Coordinates of C-alpha atoms in Angstrom, one line a residue:
X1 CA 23.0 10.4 -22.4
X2 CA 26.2 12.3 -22.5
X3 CA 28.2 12.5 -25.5
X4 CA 32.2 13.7 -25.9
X5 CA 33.6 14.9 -29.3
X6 CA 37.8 14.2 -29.9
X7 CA 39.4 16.8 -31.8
X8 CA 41.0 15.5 -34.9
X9 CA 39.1 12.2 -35.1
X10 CA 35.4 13.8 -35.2
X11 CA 34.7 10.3 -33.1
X12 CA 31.7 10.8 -30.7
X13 CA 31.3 8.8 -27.6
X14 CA 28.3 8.0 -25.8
X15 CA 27.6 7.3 -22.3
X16 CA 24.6 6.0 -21.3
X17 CA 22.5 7.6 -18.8
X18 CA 20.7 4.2 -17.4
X19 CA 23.0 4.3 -14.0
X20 CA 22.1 7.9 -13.1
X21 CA 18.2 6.8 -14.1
X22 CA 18.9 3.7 -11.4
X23 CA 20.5 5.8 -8.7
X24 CA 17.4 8.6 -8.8
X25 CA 15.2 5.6 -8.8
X26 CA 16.9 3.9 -5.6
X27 CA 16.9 7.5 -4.3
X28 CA 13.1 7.7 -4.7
X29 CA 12.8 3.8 -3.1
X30 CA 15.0 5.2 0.2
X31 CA 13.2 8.3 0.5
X32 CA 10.0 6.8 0.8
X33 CA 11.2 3.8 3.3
X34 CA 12.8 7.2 5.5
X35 CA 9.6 8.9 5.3
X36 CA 7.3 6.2 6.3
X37 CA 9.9 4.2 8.5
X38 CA 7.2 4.0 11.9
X39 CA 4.9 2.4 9.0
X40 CA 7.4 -0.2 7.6
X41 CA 8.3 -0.9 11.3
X42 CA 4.5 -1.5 12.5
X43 CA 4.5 -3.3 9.3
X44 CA 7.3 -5.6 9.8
X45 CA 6.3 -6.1 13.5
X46 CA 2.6 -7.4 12.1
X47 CA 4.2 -9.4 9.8
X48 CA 6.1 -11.0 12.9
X49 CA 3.8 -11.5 15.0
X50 CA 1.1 -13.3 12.8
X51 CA 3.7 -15.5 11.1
X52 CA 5.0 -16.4 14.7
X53 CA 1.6 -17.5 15.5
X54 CA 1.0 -19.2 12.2
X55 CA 3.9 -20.8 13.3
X56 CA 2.8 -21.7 16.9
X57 CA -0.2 -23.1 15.4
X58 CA 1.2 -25.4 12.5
X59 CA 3.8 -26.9 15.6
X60 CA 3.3 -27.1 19.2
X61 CA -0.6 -26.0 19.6
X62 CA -1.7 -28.2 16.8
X63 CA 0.5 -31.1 19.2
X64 CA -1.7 -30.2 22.6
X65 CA -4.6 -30.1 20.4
X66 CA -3.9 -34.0 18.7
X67 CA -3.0 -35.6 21.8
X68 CA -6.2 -34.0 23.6
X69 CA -8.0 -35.3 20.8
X70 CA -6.6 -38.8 20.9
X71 CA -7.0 -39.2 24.2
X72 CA -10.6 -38.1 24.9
X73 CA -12.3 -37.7 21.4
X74 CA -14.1 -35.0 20.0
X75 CA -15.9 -34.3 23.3
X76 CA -13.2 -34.4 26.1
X77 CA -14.6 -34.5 29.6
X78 CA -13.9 -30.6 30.6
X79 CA -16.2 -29.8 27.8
X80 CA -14.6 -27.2 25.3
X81 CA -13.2 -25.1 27.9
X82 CA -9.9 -27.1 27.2
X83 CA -6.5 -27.1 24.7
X84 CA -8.5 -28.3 21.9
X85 CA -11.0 -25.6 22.0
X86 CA -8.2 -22.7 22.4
X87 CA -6.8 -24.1 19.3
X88 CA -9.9 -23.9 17.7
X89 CA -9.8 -20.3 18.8
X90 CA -6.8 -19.3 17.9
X91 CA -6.9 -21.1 14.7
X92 CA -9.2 -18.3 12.9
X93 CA -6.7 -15.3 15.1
X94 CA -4.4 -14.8 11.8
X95 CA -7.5 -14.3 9.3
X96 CA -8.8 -11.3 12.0
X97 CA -5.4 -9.8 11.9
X98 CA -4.8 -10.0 8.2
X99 CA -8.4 -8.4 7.4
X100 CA -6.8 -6.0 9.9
X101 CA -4.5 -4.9 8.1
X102 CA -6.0 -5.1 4.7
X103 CA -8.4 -2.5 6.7
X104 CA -5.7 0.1 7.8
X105 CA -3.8 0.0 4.6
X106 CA -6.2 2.8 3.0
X107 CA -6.1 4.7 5.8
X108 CA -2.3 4.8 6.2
X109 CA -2.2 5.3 2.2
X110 CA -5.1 8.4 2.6
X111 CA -3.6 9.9 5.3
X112 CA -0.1 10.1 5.5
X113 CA 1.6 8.7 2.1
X114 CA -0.2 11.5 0.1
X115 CA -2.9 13.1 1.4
X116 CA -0.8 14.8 4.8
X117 CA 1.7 15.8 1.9
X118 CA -0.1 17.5 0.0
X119 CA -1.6 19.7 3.1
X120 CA 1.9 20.2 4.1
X121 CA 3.2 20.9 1.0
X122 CA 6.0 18.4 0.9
X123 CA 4.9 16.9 -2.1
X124 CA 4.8 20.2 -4.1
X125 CA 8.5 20.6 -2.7
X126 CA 9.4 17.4 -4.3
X127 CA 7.7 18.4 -7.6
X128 CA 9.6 21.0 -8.5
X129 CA 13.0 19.4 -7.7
X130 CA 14.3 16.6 -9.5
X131 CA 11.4 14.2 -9.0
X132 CA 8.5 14.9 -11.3
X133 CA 5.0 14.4 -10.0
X134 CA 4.4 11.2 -11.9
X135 CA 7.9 9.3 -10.4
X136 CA 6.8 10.6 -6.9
X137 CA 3.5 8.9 -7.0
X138 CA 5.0 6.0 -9.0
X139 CA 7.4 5.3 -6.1
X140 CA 5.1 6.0 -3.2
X141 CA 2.7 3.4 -4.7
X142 CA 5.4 0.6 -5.9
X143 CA 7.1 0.5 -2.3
X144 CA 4.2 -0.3 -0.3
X145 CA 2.5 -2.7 -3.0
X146 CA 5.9 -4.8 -3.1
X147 CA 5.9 -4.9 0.8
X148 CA 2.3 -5.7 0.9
X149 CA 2.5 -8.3 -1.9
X150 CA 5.5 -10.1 -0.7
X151 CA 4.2 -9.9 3.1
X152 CA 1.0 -11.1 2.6
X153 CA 1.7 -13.8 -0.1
X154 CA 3.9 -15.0 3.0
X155 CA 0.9 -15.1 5.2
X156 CA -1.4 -16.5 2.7
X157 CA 1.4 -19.2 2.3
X158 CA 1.9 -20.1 5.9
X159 CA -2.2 -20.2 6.7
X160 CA -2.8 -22.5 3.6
X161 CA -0.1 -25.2 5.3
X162 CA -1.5 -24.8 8.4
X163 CA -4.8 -25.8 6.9
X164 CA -3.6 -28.7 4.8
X165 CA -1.9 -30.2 7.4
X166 CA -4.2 -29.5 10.7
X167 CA -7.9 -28.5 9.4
X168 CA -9.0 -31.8 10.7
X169 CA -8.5 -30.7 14.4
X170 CA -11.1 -27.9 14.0
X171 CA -14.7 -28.0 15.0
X172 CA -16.9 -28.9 12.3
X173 CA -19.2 -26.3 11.2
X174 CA -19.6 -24.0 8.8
X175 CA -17.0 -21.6 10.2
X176 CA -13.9 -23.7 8.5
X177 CA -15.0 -23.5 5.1
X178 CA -16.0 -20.0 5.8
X179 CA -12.2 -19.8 6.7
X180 CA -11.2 -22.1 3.5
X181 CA -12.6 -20.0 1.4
X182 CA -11.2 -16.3 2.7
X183 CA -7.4 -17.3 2.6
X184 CA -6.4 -17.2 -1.0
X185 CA -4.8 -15.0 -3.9
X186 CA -7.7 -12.5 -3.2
X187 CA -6.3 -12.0 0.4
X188 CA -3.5 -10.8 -1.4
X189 CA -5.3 -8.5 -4.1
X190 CA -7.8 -6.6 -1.4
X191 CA -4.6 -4.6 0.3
X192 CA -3.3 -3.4 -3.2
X193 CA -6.9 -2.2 -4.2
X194 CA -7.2 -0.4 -0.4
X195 CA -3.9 1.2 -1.4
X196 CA -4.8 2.2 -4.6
X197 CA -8.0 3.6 -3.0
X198 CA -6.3 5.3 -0.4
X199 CA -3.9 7.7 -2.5
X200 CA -6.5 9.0 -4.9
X201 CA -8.5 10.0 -1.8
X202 CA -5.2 11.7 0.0
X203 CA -4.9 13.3 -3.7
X204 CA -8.3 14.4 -4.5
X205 CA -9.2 15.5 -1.0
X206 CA -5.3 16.9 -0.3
X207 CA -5.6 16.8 3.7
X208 CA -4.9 13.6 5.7
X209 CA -8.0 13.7 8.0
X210 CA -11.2 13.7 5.4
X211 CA -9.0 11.8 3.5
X212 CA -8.6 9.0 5.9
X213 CA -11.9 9.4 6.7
X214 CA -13.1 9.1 3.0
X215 CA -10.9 6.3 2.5
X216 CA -12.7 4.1 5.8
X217 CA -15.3 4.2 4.4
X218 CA -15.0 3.2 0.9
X219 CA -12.7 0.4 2.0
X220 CA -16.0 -0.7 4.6
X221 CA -18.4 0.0 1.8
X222 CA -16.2 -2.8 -0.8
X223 CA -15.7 -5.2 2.4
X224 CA -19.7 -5.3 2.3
X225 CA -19.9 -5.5 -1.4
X226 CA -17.4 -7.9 -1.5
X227 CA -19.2 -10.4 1.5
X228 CA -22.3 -9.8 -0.5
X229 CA -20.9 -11.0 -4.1
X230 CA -19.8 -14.2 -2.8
X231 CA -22.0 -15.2 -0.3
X232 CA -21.0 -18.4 1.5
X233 CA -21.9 -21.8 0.2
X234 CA -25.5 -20.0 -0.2
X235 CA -26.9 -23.2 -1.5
X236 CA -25.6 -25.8 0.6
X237 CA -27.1 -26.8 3.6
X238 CA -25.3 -27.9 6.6
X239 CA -25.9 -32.2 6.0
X240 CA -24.7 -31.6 2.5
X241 CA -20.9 -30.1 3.3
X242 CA -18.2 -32.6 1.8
X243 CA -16.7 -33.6 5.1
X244 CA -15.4 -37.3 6.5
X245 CA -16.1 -38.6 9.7
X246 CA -13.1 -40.5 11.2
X247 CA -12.5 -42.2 14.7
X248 CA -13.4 -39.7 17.7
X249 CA -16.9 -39.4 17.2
X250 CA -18.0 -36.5 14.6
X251 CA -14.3 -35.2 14.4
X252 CA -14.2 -34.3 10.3
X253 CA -11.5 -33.7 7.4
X254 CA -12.3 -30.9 5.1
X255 CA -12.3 -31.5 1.7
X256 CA -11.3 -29.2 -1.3
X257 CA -14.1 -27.7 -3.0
X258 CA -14.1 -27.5 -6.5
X259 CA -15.5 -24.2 -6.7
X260 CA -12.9 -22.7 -4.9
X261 CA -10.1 -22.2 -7.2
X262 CA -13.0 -20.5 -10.0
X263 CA -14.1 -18.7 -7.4
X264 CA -10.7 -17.3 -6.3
X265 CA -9.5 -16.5 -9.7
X266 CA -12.4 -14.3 -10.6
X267 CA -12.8 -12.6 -7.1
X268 CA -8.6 -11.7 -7.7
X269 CA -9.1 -10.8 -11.1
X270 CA -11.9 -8.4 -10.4
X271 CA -10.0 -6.8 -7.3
X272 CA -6.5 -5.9 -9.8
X273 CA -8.8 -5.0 -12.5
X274 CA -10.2 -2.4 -10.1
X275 CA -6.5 -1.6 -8.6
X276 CA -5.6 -0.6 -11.9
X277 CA -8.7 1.7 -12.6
X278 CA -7.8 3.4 -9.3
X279 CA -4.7 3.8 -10.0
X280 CA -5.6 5.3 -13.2
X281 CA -7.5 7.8 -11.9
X282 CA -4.9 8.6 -9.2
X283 CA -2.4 9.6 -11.7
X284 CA -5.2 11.3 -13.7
X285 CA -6.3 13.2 -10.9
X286 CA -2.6 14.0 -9.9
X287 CA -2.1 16.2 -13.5
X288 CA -5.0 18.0 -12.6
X289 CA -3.7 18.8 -9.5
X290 CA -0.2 19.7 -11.2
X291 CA -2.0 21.8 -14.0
X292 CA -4.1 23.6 -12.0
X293 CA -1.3 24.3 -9.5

């Protein structure tokens, strides 16, 4: 804070030194979004093109796929080479590009928001100016986890509506409960922990190749451990899944489980407790860096 002294009434005033605090930190938010612009722009087109299908699916293709249905039944007479079974298809399209993209996250975190700055020195730069180590990690983790957070909640949103509404039209099996079950707020918690686990290895390793390297495969070696901590319905057996037959033949609804909403609680809980241990360690392991500097 600033303060001014008037001669002759000894009154001090003080200004407060929040707005200059609120322009560095908008600074800091702009710099990052310049930096990593071809990221936020791949981002933003991803986000557009899986929401436009979402879309495509929850309107027009889930229409074809009805009136196929209601004309010929489960089985229609061109045998699943037909709208109903494209639908089907496409239907599981958005999960494959969301695990995508929870997938690439580390590696664009590893190599080029920390680890190609530290090899190129850009981050030291910013060090010893006005941004202190600790605000320049601060910032290049909080922009990307609100973008990831508020993009894929969006997803997540859109694919749960599309379920509701069309889940019926799918063909029954175990892959639709697979899908039930891998949509939730744990979607949304994985990309924050491949974040997290990306800048501590661009910080600890300090070049963007062996980090992005490092960083593939830890977030392959938690994918695995993740698949094999929840395994799928383990102990139900295909005549036992909680589905309804309606007109059409074996068409089916899917019904909620009531283990999914236990099971998606823990599984997020687990994944931000993690986040936050990483991220821990990233700022620990950025003072070392700084002290030994």
């Amino acid at each position: 804070m600033n303060a001014t002294t008037n001669a002759g009434t000894n009154t001090t005033s003080v200004r407060p030194a929040a707005p200059r605090a609120l322009s560095r930190t908008r600074g800091l938010v702009r710099t990052v979004l310049r930096l990593h612009r071809h990221a936020l722009w791949i981002w933003l087109a991803y986000m557009f093109i899986t929401a436009a299908l979402l879309l495509w699916l929850y309107g027009p293709g889930a229409t074809n796929a009805q009136e196929e249905f209601d004309t010929y039944g489960y089985y229609p007479p061109g045998g699943w080479d037909t709208a109903k079974y494209a639908y089907d298809t496409l239907f599981y399209q958005p999960q494959m590009l969301i695990s995508m993209a929870a997938f690439v996250v580390p590696l664009f975190a590893a190599g080029s928001l920390t680890g190609r700055e530290i090899e190129n020195g850009t981050a030291q730069f910013a060090w010893s100016q006005s941004t202190g180590p600790v605000r320049w990690l601060a910032a290049k983790l909080a922009v990307p986890a609100v973008l990831l957070t508020a993009g894929t909640t969006l997803l997540v949103v859109l694919y749960r509506l599309l379920w509701s509404a069309h889940n019926g039209l799918l063909i029954a099996g175990y892959s639709p409960r697979e899908l039930y079950f891998s949509i939730g707020p744990s979607t949304v918690a994985l990309p924050l922990l491949g974040l997290a686990v990306g800048a501590l290895c661009g910080l600890v390793i300090g070049r963007a190749l062996p980090a992005l390297a490092v960083a593939a495969v830890l977030q392959y070696l938690i994918s695995a451990m993740r698949g094999r901590l929840w395994p799928f319905q383990h102990s139900t057996v295909y005549g036992e899944l909680p589905e309804l037959p309606v007109r059409g033949g074996p068409h089916r609804t899917y019904l909620a489980s009531p283990d999914y909403w236990p099971r998606q609680l823990l599984e997020t809980g687990v994944l931000l407790a993690v986040t936050a241990l990483v991220v821990a360690l990233a700022f620990y392991a950025l003072r070392r860096k700084v002290t030994t500097a």
